[in-house]
Structure formats: structure tokens, C-alpha cells
PDB file of C-alpha atoms in Angstrom:
ATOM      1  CA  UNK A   1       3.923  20.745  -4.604  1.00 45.00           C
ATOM      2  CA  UNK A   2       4.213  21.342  -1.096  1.00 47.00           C
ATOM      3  CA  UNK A   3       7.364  20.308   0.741  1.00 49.00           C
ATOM      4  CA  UNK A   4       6.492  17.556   3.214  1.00 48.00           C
ATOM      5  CA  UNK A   5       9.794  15.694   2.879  1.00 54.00           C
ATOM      6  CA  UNK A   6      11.813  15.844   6.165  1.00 73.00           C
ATOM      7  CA  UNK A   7       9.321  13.893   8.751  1.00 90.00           C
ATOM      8  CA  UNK A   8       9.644  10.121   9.423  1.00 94.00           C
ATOM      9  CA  UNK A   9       6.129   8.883   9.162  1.00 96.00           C
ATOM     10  CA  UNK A  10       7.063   4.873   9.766  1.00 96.00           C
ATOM     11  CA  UNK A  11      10.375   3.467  11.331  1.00 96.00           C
ATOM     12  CA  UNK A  12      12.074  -0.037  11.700  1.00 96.00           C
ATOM     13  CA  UNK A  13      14.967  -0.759  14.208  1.00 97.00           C
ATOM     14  CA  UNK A  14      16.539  -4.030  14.569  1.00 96.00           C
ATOM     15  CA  UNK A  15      13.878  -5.717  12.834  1.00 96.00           C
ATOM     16  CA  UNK A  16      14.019  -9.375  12.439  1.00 93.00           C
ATOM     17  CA  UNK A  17      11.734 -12.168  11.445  1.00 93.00           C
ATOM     18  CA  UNK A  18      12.177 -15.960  11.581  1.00 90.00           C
ATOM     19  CA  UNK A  19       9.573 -18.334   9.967  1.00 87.00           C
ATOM     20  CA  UNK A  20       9.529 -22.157  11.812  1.00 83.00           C
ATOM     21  CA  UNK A  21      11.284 -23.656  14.754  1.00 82.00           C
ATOM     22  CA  UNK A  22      14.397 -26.197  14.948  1.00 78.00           C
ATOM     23  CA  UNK A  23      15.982 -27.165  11.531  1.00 79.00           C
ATOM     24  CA  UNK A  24      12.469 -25.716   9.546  1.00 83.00           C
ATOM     25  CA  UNK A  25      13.529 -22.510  11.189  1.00 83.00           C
ATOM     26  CA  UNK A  26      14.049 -19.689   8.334  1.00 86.00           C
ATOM     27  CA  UNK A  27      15.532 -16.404   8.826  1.00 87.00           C
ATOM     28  CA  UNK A  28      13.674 -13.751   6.331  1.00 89.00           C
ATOM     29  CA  UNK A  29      14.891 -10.118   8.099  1.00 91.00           C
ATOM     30  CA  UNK A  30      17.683  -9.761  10.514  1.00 92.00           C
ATOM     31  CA  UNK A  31      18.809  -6.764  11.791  1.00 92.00           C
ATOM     32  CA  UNK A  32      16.725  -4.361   9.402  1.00 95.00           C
ATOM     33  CA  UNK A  33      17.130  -0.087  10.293  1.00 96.00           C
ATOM     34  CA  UNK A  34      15.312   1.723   7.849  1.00 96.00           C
ATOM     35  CA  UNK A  35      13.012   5.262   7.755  1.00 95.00           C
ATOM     36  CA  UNK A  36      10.308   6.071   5.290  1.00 96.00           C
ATOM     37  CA  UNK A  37      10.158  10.160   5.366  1.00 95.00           C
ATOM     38  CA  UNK A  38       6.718  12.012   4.515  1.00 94.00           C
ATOM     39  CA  UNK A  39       6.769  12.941   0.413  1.00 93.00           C
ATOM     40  CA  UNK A  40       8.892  10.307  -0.715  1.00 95.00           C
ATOM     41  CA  UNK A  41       8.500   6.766  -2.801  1.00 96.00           C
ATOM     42  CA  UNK A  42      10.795   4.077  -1.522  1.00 96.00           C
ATOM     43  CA  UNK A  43      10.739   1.053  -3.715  1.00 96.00           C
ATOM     44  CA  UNK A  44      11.829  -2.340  -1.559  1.00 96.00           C
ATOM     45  CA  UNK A  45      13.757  -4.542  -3.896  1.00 96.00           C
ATOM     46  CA  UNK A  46      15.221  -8.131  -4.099  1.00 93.00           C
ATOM     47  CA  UNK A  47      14.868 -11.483  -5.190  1.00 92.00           C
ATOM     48  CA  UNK A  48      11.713 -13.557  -4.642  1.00 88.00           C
ATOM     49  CA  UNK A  49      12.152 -14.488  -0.596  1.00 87.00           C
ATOM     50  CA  UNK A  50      14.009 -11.974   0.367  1.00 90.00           C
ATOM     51  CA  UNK A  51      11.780 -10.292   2.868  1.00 92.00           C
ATOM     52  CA  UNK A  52       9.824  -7.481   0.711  1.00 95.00           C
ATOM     53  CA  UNK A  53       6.465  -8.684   1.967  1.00 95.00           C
ATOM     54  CA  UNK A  54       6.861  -9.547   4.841  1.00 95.00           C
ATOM     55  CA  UNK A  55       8.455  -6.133   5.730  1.00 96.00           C
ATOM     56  CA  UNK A  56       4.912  -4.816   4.363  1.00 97.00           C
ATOM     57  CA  UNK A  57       3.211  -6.734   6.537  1.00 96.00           C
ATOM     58  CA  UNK A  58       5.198  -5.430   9.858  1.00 96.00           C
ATOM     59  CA  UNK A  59       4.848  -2.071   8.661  1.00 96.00           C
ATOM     60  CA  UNK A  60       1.139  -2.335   8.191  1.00 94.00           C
ATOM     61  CA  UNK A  61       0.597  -4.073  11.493  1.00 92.00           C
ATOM     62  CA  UNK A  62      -0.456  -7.497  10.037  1.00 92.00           C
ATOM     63  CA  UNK A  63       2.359  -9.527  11.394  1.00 93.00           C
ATOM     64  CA  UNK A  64       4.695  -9.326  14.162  1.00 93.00           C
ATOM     65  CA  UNK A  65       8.490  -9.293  14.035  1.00 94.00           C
ATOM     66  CA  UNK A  66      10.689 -11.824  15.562  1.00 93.00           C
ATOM     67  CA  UNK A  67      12.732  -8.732  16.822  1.00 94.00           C
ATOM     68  CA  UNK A  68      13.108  -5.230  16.590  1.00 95.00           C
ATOM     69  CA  UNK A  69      10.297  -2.520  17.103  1.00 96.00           C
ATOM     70  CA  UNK A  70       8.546  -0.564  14.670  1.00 96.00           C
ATOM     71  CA  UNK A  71       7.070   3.079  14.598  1.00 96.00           C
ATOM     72  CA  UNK A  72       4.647   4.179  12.663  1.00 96.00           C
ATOM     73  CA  UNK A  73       3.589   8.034  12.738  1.00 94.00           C
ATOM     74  CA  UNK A  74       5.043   8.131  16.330  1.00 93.00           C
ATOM     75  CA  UNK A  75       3.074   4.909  17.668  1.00 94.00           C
ATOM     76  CA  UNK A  76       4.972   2.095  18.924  1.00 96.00           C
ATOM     77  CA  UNK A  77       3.252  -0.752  17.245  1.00 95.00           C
ATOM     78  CA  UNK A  78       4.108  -3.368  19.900  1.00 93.00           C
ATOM     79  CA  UNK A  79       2.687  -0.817  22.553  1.00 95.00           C
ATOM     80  CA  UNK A  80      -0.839  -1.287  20.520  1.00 94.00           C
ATOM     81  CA  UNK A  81      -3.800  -3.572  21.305  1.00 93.00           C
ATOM     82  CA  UNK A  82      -4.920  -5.207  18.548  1.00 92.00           C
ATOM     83  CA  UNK A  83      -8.066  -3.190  18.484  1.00 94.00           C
ATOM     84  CA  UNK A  84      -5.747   0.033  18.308  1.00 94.00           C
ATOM     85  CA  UNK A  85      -3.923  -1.463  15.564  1.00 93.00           C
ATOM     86  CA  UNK A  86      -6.469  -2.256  13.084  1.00 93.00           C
ATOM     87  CA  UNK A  87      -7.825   1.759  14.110  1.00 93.00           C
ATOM     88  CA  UNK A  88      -4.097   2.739  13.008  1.00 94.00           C
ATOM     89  CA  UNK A  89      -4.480   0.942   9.683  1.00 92.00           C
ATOM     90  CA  UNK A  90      -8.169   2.014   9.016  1.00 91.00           C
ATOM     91  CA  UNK A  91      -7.211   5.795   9.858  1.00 92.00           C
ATOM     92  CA  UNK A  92      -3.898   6.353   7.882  1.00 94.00           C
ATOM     93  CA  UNK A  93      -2.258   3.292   6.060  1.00 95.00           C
ATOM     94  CA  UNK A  94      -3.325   1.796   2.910  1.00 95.00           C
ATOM     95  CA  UNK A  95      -2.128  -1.811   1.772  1.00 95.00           C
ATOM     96  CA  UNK A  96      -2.507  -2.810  -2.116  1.00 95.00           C
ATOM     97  CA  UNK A  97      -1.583  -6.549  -1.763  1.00 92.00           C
ATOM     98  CA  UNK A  98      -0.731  -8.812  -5.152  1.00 90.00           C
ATOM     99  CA  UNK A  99      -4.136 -10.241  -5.071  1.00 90.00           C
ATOM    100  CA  UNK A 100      -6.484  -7.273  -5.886  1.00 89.00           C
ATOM    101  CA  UNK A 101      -9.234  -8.543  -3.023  1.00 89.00           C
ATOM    102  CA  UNK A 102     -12.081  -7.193  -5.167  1.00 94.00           C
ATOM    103  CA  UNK A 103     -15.701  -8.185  -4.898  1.00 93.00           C
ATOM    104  CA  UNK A 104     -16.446  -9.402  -8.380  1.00 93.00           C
ATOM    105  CA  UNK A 105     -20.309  -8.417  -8.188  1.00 95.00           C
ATOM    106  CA  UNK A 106     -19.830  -4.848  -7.680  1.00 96.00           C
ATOM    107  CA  UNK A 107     -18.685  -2.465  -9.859  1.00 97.00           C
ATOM    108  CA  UNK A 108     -15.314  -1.017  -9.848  1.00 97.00           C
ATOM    109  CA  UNK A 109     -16.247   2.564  -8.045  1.00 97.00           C
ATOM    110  CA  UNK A 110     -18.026   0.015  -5.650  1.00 97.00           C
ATOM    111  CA  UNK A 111     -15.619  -1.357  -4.354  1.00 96.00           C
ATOM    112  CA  UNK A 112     -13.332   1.871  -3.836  1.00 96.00           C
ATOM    113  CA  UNK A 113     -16.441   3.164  -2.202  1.00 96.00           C
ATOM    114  CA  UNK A 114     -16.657   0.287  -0.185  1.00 93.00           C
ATOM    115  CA  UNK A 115     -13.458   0.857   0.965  1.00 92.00           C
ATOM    116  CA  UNK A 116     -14.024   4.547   1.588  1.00 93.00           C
ATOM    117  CA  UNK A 117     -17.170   3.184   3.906  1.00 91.00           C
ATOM    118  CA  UNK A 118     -15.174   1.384   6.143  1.00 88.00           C
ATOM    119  CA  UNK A 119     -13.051   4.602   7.184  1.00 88.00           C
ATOM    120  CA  UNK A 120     -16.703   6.262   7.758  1.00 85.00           C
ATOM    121  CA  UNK A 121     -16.596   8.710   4.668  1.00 87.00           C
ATOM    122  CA  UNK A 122     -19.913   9.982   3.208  1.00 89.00           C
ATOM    123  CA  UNK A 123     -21.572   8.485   0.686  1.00 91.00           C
ATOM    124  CA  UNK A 124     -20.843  12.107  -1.370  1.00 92.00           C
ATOM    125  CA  UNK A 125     -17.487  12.365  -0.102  1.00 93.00           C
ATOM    126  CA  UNK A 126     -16.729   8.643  -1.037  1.00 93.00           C
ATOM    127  CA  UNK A 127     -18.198   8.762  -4.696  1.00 95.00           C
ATOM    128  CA  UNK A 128     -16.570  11.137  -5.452  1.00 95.00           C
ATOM    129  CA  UNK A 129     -13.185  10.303  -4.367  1.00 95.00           C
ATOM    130  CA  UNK A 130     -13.800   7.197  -5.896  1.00 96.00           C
ATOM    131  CA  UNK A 131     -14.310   8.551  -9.508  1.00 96.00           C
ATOM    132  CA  UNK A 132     -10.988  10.583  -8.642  1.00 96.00           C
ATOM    133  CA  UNK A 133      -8.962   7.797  -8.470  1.00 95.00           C
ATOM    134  CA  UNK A 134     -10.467   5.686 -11.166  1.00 96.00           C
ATOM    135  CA  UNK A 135      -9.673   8.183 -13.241  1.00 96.00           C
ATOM    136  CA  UNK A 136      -6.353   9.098 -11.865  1.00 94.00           C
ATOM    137  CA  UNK A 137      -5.000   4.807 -13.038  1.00 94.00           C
ATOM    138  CA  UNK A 138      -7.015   5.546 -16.196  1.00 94.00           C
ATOM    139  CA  UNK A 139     -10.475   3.768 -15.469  1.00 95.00           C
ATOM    140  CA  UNK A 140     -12.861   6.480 -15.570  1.00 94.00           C
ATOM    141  CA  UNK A 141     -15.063   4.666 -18.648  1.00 95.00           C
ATOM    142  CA  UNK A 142     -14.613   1.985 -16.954  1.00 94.00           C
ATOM    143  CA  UNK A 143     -16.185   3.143 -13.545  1.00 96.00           C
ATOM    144  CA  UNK A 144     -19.167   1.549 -13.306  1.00 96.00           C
ATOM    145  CA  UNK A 145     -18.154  -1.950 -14.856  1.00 95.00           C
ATOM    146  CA  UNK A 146     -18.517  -4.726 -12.586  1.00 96.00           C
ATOM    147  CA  UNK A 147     -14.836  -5.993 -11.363  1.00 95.00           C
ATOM    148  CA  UNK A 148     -15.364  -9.890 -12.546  1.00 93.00           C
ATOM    149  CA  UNK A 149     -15.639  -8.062 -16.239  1.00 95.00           C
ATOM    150  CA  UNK A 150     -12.234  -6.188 -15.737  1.00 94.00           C
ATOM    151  CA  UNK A 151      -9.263  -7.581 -17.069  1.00 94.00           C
ATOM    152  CA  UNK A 152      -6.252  -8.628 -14.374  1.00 93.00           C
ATOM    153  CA  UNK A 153      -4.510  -5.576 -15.367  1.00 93.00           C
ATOM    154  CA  UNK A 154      -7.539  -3.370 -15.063  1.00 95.00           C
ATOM    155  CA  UNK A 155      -8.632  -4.921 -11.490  1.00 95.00           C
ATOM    156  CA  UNK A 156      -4.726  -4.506 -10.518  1.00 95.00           C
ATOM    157  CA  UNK A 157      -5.640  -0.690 -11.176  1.00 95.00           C
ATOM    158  CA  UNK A 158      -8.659  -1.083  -9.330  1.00 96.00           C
ATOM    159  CA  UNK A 159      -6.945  -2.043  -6.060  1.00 96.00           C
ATOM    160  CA  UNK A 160      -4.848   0.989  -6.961  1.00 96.00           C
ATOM    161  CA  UNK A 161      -7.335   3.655  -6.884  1.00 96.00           C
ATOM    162  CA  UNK A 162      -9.090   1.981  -4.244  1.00 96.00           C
ATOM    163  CA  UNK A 163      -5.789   2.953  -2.216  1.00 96.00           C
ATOM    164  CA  UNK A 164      -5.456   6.242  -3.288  1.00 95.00           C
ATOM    165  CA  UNK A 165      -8.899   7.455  -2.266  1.00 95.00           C
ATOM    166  CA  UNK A 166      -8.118   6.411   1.048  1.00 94.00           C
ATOM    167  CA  UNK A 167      -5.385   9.550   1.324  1.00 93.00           C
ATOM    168  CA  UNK A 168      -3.722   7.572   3.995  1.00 94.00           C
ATOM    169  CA  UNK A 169      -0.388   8.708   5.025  1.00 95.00           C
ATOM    170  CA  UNK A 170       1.319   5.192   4.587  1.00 97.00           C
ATOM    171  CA  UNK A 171       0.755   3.829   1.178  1.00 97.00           C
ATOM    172  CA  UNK A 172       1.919  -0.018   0.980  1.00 97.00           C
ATOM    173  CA  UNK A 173       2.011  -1.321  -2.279  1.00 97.00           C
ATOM    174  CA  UNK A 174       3.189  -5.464  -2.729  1.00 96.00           C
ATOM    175  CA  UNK A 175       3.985  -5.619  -6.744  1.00 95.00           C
ATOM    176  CA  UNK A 176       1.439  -3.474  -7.715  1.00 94.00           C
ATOM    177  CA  UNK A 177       2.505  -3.242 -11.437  1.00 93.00           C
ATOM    178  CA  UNK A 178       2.897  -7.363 -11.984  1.00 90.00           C
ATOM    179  CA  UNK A 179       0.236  -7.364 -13.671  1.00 89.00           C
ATOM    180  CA  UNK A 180       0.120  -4.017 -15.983  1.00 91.00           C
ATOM    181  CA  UNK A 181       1.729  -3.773 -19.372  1.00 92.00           C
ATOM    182  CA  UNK A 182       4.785  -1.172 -19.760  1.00 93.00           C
ATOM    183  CA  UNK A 183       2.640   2.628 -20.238  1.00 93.00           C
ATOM    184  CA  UNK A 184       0.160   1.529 -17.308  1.00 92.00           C
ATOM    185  CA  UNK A 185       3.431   0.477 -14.997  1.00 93.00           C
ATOM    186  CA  UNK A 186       4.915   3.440 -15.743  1.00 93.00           C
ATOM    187  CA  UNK A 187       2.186   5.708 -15.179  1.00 93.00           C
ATOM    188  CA  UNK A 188       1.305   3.966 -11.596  1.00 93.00           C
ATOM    189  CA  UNK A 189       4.978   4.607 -10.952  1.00 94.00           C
ATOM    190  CA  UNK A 190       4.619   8.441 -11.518  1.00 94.00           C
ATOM    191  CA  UNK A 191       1.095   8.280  -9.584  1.00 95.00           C
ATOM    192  CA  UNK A 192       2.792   6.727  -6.252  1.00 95.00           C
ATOM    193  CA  UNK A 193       5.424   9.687  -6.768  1.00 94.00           C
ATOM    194  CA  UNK A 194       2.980  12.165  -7.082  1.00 94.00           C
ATOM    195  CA  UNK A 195       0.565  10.928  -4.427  1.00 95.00           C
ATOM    196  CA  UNK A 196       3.632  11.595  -2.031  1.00 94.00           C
ATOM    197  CA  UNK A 197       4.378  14.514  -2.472  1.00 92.00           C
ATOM    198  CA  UNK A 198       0.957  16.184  -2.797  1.00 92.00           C
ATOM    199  CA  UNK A 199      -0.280  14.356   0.253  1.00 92.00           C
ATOM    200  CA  UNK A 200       2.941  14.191   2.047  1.00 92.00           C
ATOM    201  CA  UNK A 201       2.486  10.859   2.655  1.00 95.00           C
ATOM    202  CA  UNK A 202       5.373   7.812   2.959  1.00 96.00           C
ATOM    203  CA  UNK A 203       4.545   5.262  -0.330  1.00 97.00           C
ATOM    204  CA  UNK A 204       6.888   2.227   0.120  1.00 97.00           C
ATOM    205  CA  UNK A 205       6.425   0.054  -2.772  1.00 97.00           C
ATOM    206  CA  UNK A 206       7.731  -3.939  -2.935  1.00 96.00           C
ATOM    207  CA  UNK A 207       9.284  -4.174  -6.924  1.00 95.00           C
ATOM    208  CA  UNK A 208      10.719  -6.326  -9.097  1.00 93.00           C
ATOM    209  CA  UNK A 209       9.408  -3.599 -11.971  1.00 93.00           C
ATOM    210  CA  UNK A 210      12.501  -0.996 -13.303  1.00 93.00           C
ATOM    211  CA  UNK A 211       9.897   1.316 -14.173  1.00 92.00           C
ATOM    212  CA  UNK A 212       9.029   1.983 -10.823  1.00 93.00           C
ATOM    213  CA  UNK A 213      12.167   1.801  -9.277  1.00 94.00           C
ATOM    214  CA  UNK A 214      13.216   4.896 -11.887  1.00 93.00           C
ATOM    215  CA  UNK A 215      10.318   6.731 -10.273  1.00 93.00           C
ATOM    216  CA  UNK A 216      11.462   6.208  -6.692  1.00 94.00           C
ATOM    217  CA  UNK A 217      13.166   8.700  -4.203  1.00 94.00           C
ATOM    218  CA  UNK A 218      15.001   6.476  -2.756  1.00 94.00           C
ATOM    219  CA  UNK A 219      16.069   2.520  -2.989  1.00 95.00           C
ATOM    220  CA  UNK A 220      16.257  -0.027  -0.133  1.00 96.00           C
ATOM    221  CA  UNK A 221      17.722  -3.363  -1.016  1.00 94.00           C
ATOM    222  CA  UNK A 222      17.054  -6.652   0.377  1.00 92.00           C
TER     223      UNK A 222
END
């Protein structure tokens, strides 16, 4: 594979966030340094509170910190409109949340191709790149199902490939093997690995799962 490991792609220093005001007030991050390097899987772990999502969520743009600032592929995210920031996360981060977000009346390679609209692919380009991934998280007979038929742990695999046609550069991925039995966790594990280092992208997966924390380059602790 080619050797993309070396460049920070997405950076967090001093990064805080505080939920509430007065005695409500809640402290999730405080003082949070970390790098996520082209061609390598971090896995964020923790117990249940302590911050995995939420750093997702700053990382991707969708919420603010409290303090700190946060780079991603050499943009200051606080120096970005919010215009510029949704064109940052159409153009080179993907987000697989914990709720799959699929639209029930299409079929599975629908709704990756949906996705693949969005970021103006072709209609060629996005089919097929579509079938790629389905068939990369082990849904290719499966392709042209519609989603509301899928079980939990096949739409979970859905959102997956639906992620991994995008090629984006940042791969976020909140729990993404809750649902899936052990072989399926497993191989989505190996798959984020993979997908880094072919694409030299940074994949910084939220975990609770050992599987995928055996699969990861590295380990950040919260």
C-alpha cells in the first residue's frame, strides 16, 4: 500500500467543551491535544460520557468547542463561515453516526448514491462506487434491497459503505460496529484499516468494540 502515514490531516489543541451554565454546567473535554496522521485508524475510547462524540462532532465541524481550536487538512475551523464549513465536510470528511440516517424507501445502493449526489459525482461514477462499497461490508446481494427490509446490522453496514464511497480524507465513525455480530465487527475493523492506508486518509473511530480497537494504529483514551 502506499505510504501516506507522516501528514496530520485533522488537529485539536486545547480543546474543551462545557454543556449548561451555573450548577447544570458540565465539563465533557478539557484541555484535549491530539493529531490524526494520513494512513492511520485511531480508535477514541472510554466510558459512556466521556467525550467520544462530541469530539466527532468538533472534528467534523458540527459543533463548536468551548475552547481550543481545531485544524482540519490545514483549515482553521473557527476561521470558516458556516457556508465554508459544510463545503469542508461535503468535499473531504465523512461522518457514520450511531443512527444509520437511511431513507427506508430506497434501496440500499440508493442511498450510497444519494450520498455520492450530494458531493456532485456522476450518476456512472456514483453507481458504481456504490456497488464497491456494498460489496466491500459484504452487501453486494443485497444491493438493491430497499433499507426498511435490511436488518439493523445490515443498515449499520449500509451507513458504512455509504462512507466509504465518499473517499473522503477524514473518516468519522460514532460506534459503527454496535450493532454487527462478532465476523461483521471484525471485518469493518480491518476495512477502516485498510481504507487508510490505501486512501491515505485519517479514520478516527469512537469504540467501545475490542475488535476494532485490535485493528487500530493507534489508541486515544478518554
Amino acid at each position: 500500500a502506499p505510504d501516506h502515514k507522516g501528514a496530520v490531516l485533522a488537529e485539536a489543541r486545547g480543546v474543551g467543551k462545557r454543556y449548561g451554565e451555573g450548577a447544570r454546567e458540565s465539563l465533557v473535554l478539557d484541555g484535549l491535544d491530539a493529531e490524526f496522521r494520513a494512513g492511520r485508524l485511531t480508535a477514541l475510547t472510554g466510558p459512556s460520557g466521556s467525550g467520544k462524540t462530541t469530539l466527532l462532532h468538533i472534528l467534523g465541524g458540527l459543533r463548536e468547542p468551548s475552547a481550543g481550536d481545531v485544524t482540519i487538512l490545514g483549515r482553521a475551523l473557527a476561521e470558516l463561515d458556516r457556508e465554508e464549513r459544510a463545503a469542508l465536510r461535503r468535499d473531504e470528511i465523512a461522518f457514520i453516526p450511531q443512527d444509520p440516517g437511511l431513507t427506508p424507501f430506497l434501496s440500499a445502493r440508493e442511498n450510497v448514491e444519494v450520498a455520492l449526489a450530494l458531493r456532485e459525482l456522476g450518476a456512472d461514477e456514483a453507481r458504481e462506487r456504490a456497488l464497491e462499497a456494498l460489496s466491500a461490508v459484504g452487501l453486494a446481494e443485497r444491493a438493491e434491497q430497499r433499507v426498511g427490509r435490511l436488518s439493523a446490522g445490515e443498515r449499520q453496514r449500509v451507513a458504512v459503505a455509504r462512507a466509504l464511497a465518499a473517499e473522503a480524507k477524514l473518516l468519522l465513525a460514532d460506534e459503527p460496529t454496535a450493532r454487527l455480530d462478532e465476523a461483521n465487527a471484525l471485518a469493518v475493523g480491518a476495512l477502516f484499516g485498510r481504507y487508510a492506508r490505501e486512501h491515505g486518509a485519517a479514520v478516527v473511530c469512537a469504540t467501545h468494540d475490542p475488535l476494532v480497537v485490535a485493528e487500530a494504529d493507534g489508541v486515544l483514551a478518554l
